[in-house]
GROMACS .gro file of C-alpha atoms in nm:
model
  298
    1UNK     CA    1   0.093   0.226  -1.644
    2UNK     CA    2   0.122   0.289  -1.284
    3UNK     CA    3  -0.153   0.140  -1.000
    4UNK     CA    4  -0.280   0.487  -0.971
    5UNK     CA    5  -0.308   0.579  -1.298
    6UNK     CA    6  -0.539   0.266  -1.346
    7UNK     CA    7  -0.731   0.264  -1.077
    8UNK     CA    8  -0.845   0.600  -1.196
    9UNK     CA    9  -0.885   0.425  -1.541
   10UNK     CA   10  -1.157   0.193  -1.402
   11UNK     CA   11  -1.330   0.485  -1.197
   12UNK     CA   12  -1.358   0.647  -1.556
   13UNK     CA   13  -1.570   0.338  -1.670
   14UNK     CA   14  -1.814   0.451  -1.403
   15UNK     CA   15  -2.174   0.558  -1.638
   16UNK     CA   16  -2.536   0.589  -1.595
   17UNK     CA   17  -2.525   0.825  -1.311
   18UNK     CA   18  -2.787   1.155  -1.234
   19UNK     CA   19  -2.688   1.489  -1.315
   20UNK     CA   20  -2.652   1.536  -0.919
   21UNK     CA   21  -2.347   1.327  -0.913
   22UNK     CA   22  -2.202   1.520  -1.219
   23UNK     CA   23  -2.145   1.851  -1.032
   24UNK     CA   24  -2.061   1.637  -0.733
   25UNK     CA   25  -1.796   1.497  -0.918
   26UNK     CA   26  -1.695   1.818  -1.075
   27UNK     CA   27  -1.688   2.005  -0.798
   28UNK     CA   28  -1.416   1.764  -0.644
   29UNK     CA   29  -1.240   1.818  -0.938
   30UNK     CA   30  -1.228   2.184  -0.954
   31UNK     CA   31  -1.161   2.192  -0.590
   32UNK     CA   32  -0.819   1.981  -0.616
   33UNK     CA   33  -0.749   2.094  -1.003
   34UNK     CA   34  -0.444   2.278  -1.099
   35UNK     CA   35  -0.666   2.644  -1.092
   36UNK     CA   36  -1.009   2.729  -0.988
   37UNK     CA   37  -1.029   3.060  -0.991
   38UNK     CA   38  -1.278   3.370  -1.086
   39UNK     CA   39  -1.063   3.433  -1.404
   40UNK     CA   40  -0.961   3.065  -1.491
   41UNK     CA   41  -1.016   2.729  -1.467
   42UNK     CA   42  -0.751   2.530  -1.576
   43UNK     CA   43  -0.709   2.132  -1.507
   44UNK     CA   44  -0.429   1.967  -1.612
   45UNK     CA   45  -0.449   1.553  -1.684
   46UNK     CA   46  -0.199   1.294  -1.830
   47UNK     CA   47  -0.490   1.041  -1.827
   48UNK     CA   48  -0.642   0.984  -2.159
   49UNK     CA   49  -0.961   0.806  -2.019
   50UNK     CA   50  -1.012   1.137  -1.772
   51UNK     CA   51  -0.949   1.349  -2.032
   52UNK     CA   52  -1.267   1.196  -2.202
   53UNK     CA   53  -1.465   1.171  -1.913
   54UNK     CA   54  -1.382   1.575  -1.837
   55UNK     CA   55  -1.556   1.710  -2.136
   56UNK     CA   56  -1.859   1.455  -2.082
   57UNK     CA   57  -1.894   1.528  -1.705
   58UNK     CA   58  -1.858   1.925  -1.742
   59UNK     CA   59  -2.135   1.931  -2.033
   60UNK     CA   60  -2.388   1.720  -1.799
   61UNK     CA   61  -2.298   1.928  -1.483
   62UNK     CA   62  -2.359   2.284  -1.625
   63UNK     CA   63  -2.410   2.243  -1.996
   64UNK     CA   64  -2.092   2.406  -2.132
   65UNK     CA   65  -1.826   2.326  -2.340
   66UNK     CA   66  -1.376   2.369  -2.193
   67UNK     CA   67  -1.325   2.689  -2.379
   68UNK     CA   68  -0.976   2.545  -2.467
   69UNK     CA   69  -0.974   2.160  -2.529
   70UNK     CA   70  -0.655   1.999  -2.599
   71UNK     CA   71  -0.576   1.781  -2.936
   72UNK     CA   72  -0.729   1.462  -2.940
   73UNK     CA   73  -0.441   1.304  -3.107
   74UNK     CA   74  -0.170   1.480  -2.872
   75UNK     CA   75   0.022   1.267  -2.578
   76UNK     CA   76   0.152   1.315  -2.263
   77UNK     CA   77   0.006   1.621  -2.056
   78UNK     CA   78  -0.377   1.734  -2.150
   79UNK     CA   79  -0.505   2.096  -2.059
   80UNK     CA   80  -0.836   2.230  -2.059
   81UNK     CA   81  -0.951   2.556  -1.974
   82UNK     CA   82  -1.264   2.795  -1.939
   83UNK     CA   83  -1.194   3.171  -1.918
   84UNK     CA   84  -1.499   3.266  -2.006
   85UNK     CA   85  -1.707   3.478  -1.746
   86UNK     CA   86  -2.053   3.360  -1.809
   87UNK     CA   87  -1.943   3.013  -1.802
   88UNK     CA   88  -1.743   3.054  -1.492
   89UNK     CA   89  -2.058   3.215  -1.307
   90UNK     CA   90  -2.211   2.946  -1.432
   91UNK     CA   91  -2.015   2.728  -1.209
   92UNK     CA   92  -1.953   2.894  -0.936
   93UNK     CA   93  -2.300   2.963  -0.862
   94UNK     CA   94  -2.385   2.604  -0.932
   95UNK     CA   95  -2.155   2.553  -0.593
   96UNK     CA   96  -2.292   2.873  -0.395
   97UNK     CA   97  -1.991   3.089  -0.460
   98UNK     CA   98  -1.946   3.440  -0.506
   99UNK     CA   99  -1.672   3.447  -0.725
  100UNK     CA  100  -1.634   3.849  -0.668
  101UNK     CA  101  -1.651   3.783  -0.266
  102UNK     CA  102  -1.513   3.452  -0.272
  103UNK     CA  103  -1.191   3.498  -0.045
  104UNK     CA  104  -1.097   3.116  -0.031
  105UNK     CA  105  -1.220   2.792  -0.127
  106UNK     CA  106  -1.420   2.602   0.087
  107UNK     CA  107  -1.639   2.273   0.061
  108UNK     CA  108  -1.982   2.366   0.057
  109UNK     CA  109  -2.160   2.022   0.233
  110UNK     CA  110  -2.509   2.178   0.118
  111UNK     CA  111  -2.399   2.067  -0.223
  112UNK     CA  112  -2.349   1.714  -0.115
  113UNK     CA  113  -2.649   1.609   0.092
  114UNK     CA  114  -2.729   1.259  -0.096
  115UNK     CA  115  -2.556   0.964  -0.011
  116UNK     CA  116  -2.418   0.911  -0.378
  117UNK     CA  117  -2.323   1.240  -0.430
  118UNK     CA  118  -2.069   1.217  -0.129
  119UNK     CA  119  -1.875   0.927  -0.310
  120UNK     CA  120  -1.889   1.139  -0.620
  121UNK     CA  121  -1.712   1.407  -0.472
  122UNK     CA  122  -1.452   1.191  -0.345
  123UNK     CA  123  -1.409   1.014  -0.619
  124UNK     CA  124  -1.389   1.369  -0.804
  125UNK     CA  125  -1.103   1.466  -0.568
  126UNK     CA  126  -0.902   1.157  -0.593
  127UNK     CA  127  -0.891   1.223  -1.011
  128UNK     CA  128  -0.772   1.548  -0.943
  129UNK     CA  129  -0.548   1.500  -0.631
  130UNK     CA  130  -0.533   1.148  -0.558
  131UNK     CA  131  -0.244   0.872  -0.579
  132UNK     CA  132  -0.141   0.572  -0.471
  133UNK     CA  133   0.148   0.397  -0.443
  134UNK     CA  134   0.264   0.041  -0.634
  135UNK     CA  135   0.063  -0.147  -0.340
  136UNK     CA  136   0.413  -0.413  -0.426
  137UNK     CA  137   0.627  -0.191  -0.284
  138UNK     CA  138   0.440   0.017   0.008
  139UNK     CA  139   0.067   0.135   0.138
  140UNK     CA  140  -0.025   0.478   0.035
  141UNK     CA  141  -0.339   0.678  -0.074
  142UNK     CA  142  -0.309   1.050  -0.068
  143UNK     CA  143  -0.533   1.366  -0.194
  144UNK     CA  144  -0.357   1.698  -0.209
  145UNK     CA  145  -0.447   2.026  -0.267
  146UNK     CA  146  -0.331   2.386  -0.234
  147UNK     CA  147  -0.648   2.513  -0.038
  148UNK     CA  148  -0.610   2.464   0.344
  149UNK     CA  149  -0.971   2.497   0.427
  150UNK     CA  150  -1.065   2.264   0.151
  151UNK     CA  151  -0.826   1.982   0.261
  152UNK     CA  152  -0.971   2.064   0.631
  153UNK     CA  153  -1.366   2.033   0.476
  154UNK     CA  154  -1.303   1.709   0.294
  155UNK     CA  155  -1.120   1.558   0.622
  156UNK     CA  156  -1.459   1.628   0.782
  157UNK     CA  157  -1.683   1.465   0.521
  158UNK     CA  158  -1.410   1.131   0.550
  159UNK     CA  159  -1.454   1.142   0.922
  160UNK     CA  160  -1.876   1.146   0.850
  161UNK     CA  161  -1.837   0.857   0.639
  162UNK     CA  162  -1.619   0.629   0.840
  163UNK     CA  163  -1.207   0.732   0.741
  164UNK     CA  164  -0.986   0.870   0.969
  165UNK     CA  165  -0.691   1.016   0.757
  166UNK     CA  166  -0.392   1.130   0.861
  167UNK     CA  167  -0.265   1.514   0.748
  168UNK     CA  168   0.052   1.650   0.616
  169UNK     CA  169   0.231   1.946   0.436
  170UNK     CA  170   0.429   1.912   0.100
  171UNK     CA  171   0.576   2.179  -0.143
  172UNK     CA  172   0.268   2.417  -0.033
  173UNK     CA  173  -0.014   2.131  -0.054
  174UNK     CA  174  -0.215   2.056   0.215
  175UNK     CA  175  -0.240   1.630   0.232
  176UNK     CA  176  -0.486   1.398   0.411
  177UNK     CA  177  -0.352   1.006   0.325
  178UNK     CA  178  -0.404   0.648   0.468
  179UNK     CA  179  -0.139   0.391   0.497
  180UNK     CA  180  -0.314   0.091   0.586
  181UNK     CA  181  -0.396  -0.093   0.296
  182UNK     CA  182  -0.757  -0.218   0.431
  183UNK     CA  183  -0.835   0.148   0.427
  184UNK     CA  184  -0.718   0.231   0.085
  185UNK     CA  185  -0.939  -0.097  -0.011
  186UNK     CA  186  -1.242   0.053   0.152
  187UNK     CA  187  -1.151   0.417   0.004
  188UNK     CA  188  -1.125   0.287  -0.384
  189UNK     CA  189  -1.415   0.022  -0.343
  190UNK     CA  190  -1.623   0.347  -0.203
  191UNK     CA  191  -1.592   0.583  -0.513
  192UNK     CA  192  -1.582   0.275  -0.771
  193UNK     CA  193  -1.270   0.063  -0.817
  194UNK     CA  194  -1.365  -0.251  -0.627
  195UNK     CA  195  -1.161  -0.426  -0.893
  196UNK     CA  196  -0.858  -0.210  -0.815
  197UNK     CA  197  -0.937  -0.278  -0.440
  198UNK     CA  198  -0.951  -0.631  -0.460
  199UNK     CA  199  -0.618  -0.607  -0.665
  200UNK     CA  200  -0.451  -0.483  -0.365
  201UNK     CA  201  -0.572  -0.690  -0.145
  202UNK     CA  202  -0.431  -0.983  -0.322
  203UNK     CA  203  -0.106  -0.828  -0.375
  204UNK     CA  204  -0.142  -0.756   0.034
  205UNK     CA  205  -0.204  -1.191   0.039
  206UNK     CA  206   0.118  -1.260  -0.197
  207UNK     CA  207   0.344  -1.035   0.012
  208UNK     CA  208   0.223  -1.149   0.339
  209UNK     CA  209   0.289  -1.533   0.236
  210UNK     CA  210   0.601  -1.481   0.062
  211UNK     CA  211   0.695  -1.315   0.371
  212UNK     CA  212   0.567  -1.564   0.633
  213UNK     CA  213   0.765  -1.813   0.400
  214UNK     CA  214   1.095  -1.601   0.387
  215UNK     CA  215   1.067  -1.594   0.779
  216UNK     CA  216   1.044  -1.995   0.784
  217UNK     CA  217   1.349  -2.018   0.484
  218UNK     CA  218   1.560  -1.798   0.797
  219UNK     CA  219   1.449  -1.994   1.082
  220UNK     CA  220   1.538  -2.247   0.916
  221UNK     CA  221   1.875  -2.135   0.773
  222UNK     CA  222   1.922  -2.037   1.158
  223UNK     CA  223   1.848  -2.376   1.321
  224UNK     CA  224   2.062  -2.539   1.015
  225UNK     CA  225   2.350  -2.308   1.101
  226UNK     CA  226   2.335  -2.349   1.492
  227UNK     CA  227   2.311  -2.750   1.413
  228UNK     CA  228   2.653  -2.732   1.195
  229UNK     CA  229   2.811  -2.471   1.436
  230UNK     CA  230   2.740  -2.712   1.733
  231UNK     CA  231   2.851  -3.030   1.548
  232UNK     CA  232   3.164  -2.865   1.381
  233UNK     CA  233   3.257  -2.797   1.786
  234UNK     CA  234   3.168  -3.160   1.871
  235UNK     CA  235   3.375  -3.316   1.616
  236UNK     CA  236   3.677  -3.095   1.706
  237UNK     CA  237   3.623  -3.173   2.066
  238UNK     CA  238   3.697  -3.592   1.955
  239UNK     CA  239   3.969  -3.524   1.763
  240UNK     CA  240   4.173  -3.316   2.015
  241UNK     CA  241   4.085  -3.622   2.237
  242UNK     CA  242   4.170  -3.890   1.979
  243UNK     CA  243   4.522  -3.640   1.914
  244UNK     CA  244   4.625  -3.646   2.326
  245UNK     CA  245   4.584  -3.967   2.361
  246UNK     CA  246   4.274  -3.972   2.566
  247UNK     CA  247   4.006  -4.158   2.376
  248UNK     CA  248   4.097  -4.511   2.512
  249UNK     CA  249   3.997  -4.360   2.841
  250UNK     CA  250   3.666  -4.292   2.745
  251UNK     CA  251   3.378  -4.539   2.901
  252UNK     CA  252   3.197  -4.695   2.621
  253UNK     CA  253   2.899  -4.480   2.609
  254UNK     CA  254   3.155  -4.164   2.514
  255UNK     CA  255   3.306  -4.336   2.249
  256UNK     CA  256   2.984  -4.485   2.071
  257UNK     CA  257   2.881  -4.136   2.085
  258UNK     CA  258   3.201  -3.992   1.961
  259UNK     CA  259   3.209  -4.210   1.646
  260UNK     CA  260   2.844  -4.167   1.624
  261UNK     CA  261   2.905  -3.816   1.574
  262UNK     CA  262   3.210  -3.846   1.373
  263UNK     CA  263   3.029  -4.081   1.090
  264UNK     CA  264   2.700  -3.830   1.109
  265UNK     CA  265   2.848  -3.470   1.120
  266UNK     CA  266   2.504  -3.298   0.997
  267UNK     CA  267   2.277  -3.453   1.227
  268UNK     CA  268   2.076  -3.290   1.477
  269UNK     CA  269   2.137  -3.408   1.818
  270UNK     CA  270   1.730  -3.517   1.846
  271UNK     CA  271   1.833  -3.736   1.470
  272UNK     CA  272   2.149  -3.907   1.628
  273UNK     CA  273   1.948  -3.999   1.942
  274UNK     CA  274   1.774  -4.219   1.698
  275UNK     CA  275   2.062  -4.419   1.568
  276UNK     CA  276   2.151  -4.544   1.926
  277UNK     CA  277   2.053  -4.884   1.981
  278UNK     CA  278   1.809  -4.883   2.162
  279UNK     CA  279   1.740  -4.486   2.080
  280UNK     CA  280   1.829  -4.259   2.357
  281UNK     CA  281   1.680  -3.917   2.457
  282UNK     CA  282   1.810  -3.618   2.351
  283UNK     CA  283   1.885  -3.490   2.651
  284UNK     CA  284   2.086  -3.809   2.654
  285UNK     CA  285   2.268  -3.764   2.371
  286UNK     CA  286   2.354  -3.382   2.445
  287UNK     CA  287   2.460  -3.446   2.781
  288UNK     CA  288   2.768  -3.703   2.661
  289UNK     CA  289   2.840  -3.473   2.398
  290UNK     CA  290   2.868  -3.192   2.688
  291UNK     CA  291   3.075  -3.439   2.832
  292UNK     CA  292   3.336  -3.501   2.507
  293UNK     CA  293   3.357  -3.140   2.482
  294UNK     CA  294   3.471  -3.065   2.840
  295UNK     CA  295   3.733  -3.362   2.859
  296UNK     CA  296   3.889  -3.192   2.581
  297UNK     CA  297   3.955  -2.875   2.762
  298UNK     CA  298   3.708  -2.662   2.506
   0.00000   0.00000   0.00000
């Protein structure tokens, strides 16, 4: 299963909460669902533990049954639906709506004045229009839904308690989303996945090393490669003076340090320095190498 898909597993373990944070959850449900309408409601899941915890959450928020459930043994997509009028006026009252004068959807904040019943709502909205991304791959938390003034109302209520999403447009959804993984850690640990948020922030610790150590493997492949490169040009510097005849010429300090680096090809200039007897400096070393190379015309 996908990170998102069990993160909302865990937030579906959630229990033992009043009937106030019910309808809060609900209500972020219906508000990013797949219809909430005055003829239909109609919400749309592929997450068996959801689907569970739809029926159960619906029953203790207004006391009513989906007037369509679907089969308990059937996979893949699950619908439920009420169509029923009473039922609907049920809900919508529950919320403060009109649904005959209801022209759009809004968030109604009166309906989420406790502290608890905030979270709820979020965490209602992020079953219905939330998802993350594999947290291996990238940083993303979004919530979409088709109702402008709802995506503008729960924007509002994330400012109030500390987020400051960012807001896009997508196929006709309107989409506030984070991409800073400390964020999306503080998001899922705020409506009830602190397991799934400390998940991600190891997976954040296990990239960022096996980055910092794949930056160290290629400065190190670098310095190895300018160490050959320079030595490759040092030793083919000798041996066009060895070929013209030259290297009798050399003073004695030259030539130690031309068979020097002739017998140690892969040394660093700072490790040959060290086989000089006594040691020299590297600045030593480099300049009589400078030297080799310019007496053979390089």
């Amino acid at each position: 299963m996908s990170f998102s898909y069990d993160s909302k597993v865990e937030l579906c373990k959630i229990e033992d909460e009043g009937k106030c944070c019910a309808i809060s959850e609900c209500y972020g449900v219906l508000l990013y669902c797949n219809t909430f309408s005055s003829r239909e409601i109609r919400i749309i899941t592929g997450n068996q533990m959801l689907a569970l915890r739809l029926e159960k959450q619906f029953y203790k928020a207004f006391s009513i049954n989906f007037d369509i459930l679907p089969d308990s043994d059937k996979t893949g997509k699950r619908t439920f639906i009420v169509s029923d009028q009473a039922k609907l006026k049920r809900i919508y009252e529950t919320y403060g709506y009109s649904p005959e004068n209801l022209l759009a959807h809004h968030v109604n904040l009166s309906v989420l004045e406790e502290e608890c019943c905030k979270k709820s709502f979020l965490r209602g909205v992020f079953f219905a229009g939330g998802a993350i991304t594999d947290p291996t791959k990238s940083y993303h938390l979004e919530l979409a839904t088709s109702h402008s003034s709802v995506s503008r109302g729960v924007y509002s209520l994330l400012l109030e308690m500390g987020f400051y999403p960012k807001e896009t447009a997508r196929s006709g959804n309107h989409i506030l989303y984070f991409k800073q993984s400390s964020v999306i850690e503080d998001f899922l640990t705020l409506i009830g996945a602190p397991i799934h948020a400390m998940k991600l922030m190891s997976t954040k610790i296990e990239k960022d090393m096996r980055n910092a150590v794949q930056r160290k493997v290629n400065c190190d492949t670098a310095n190895v490669t300018k160490i050959v490169d320079a030595a490759a040009a040092q030793i083919d510097a000798i041996m066009k003076i060895e070929n013209s005849g030259n290297y009798d010429q050399l003073n004695d300090k030259l030539k130690e340090t031309a068979q020097l680096r002739l017998e140690n090809p892969e040394l660093s200039i700072k490790e040959l320095a060290e086989l000089f007897n006594p040691p020299l400096s590297k600045s030593a070393v480099n300049h009589r190498l400078r030297k080799l190379v310019s007496l053979s015309g390089q």
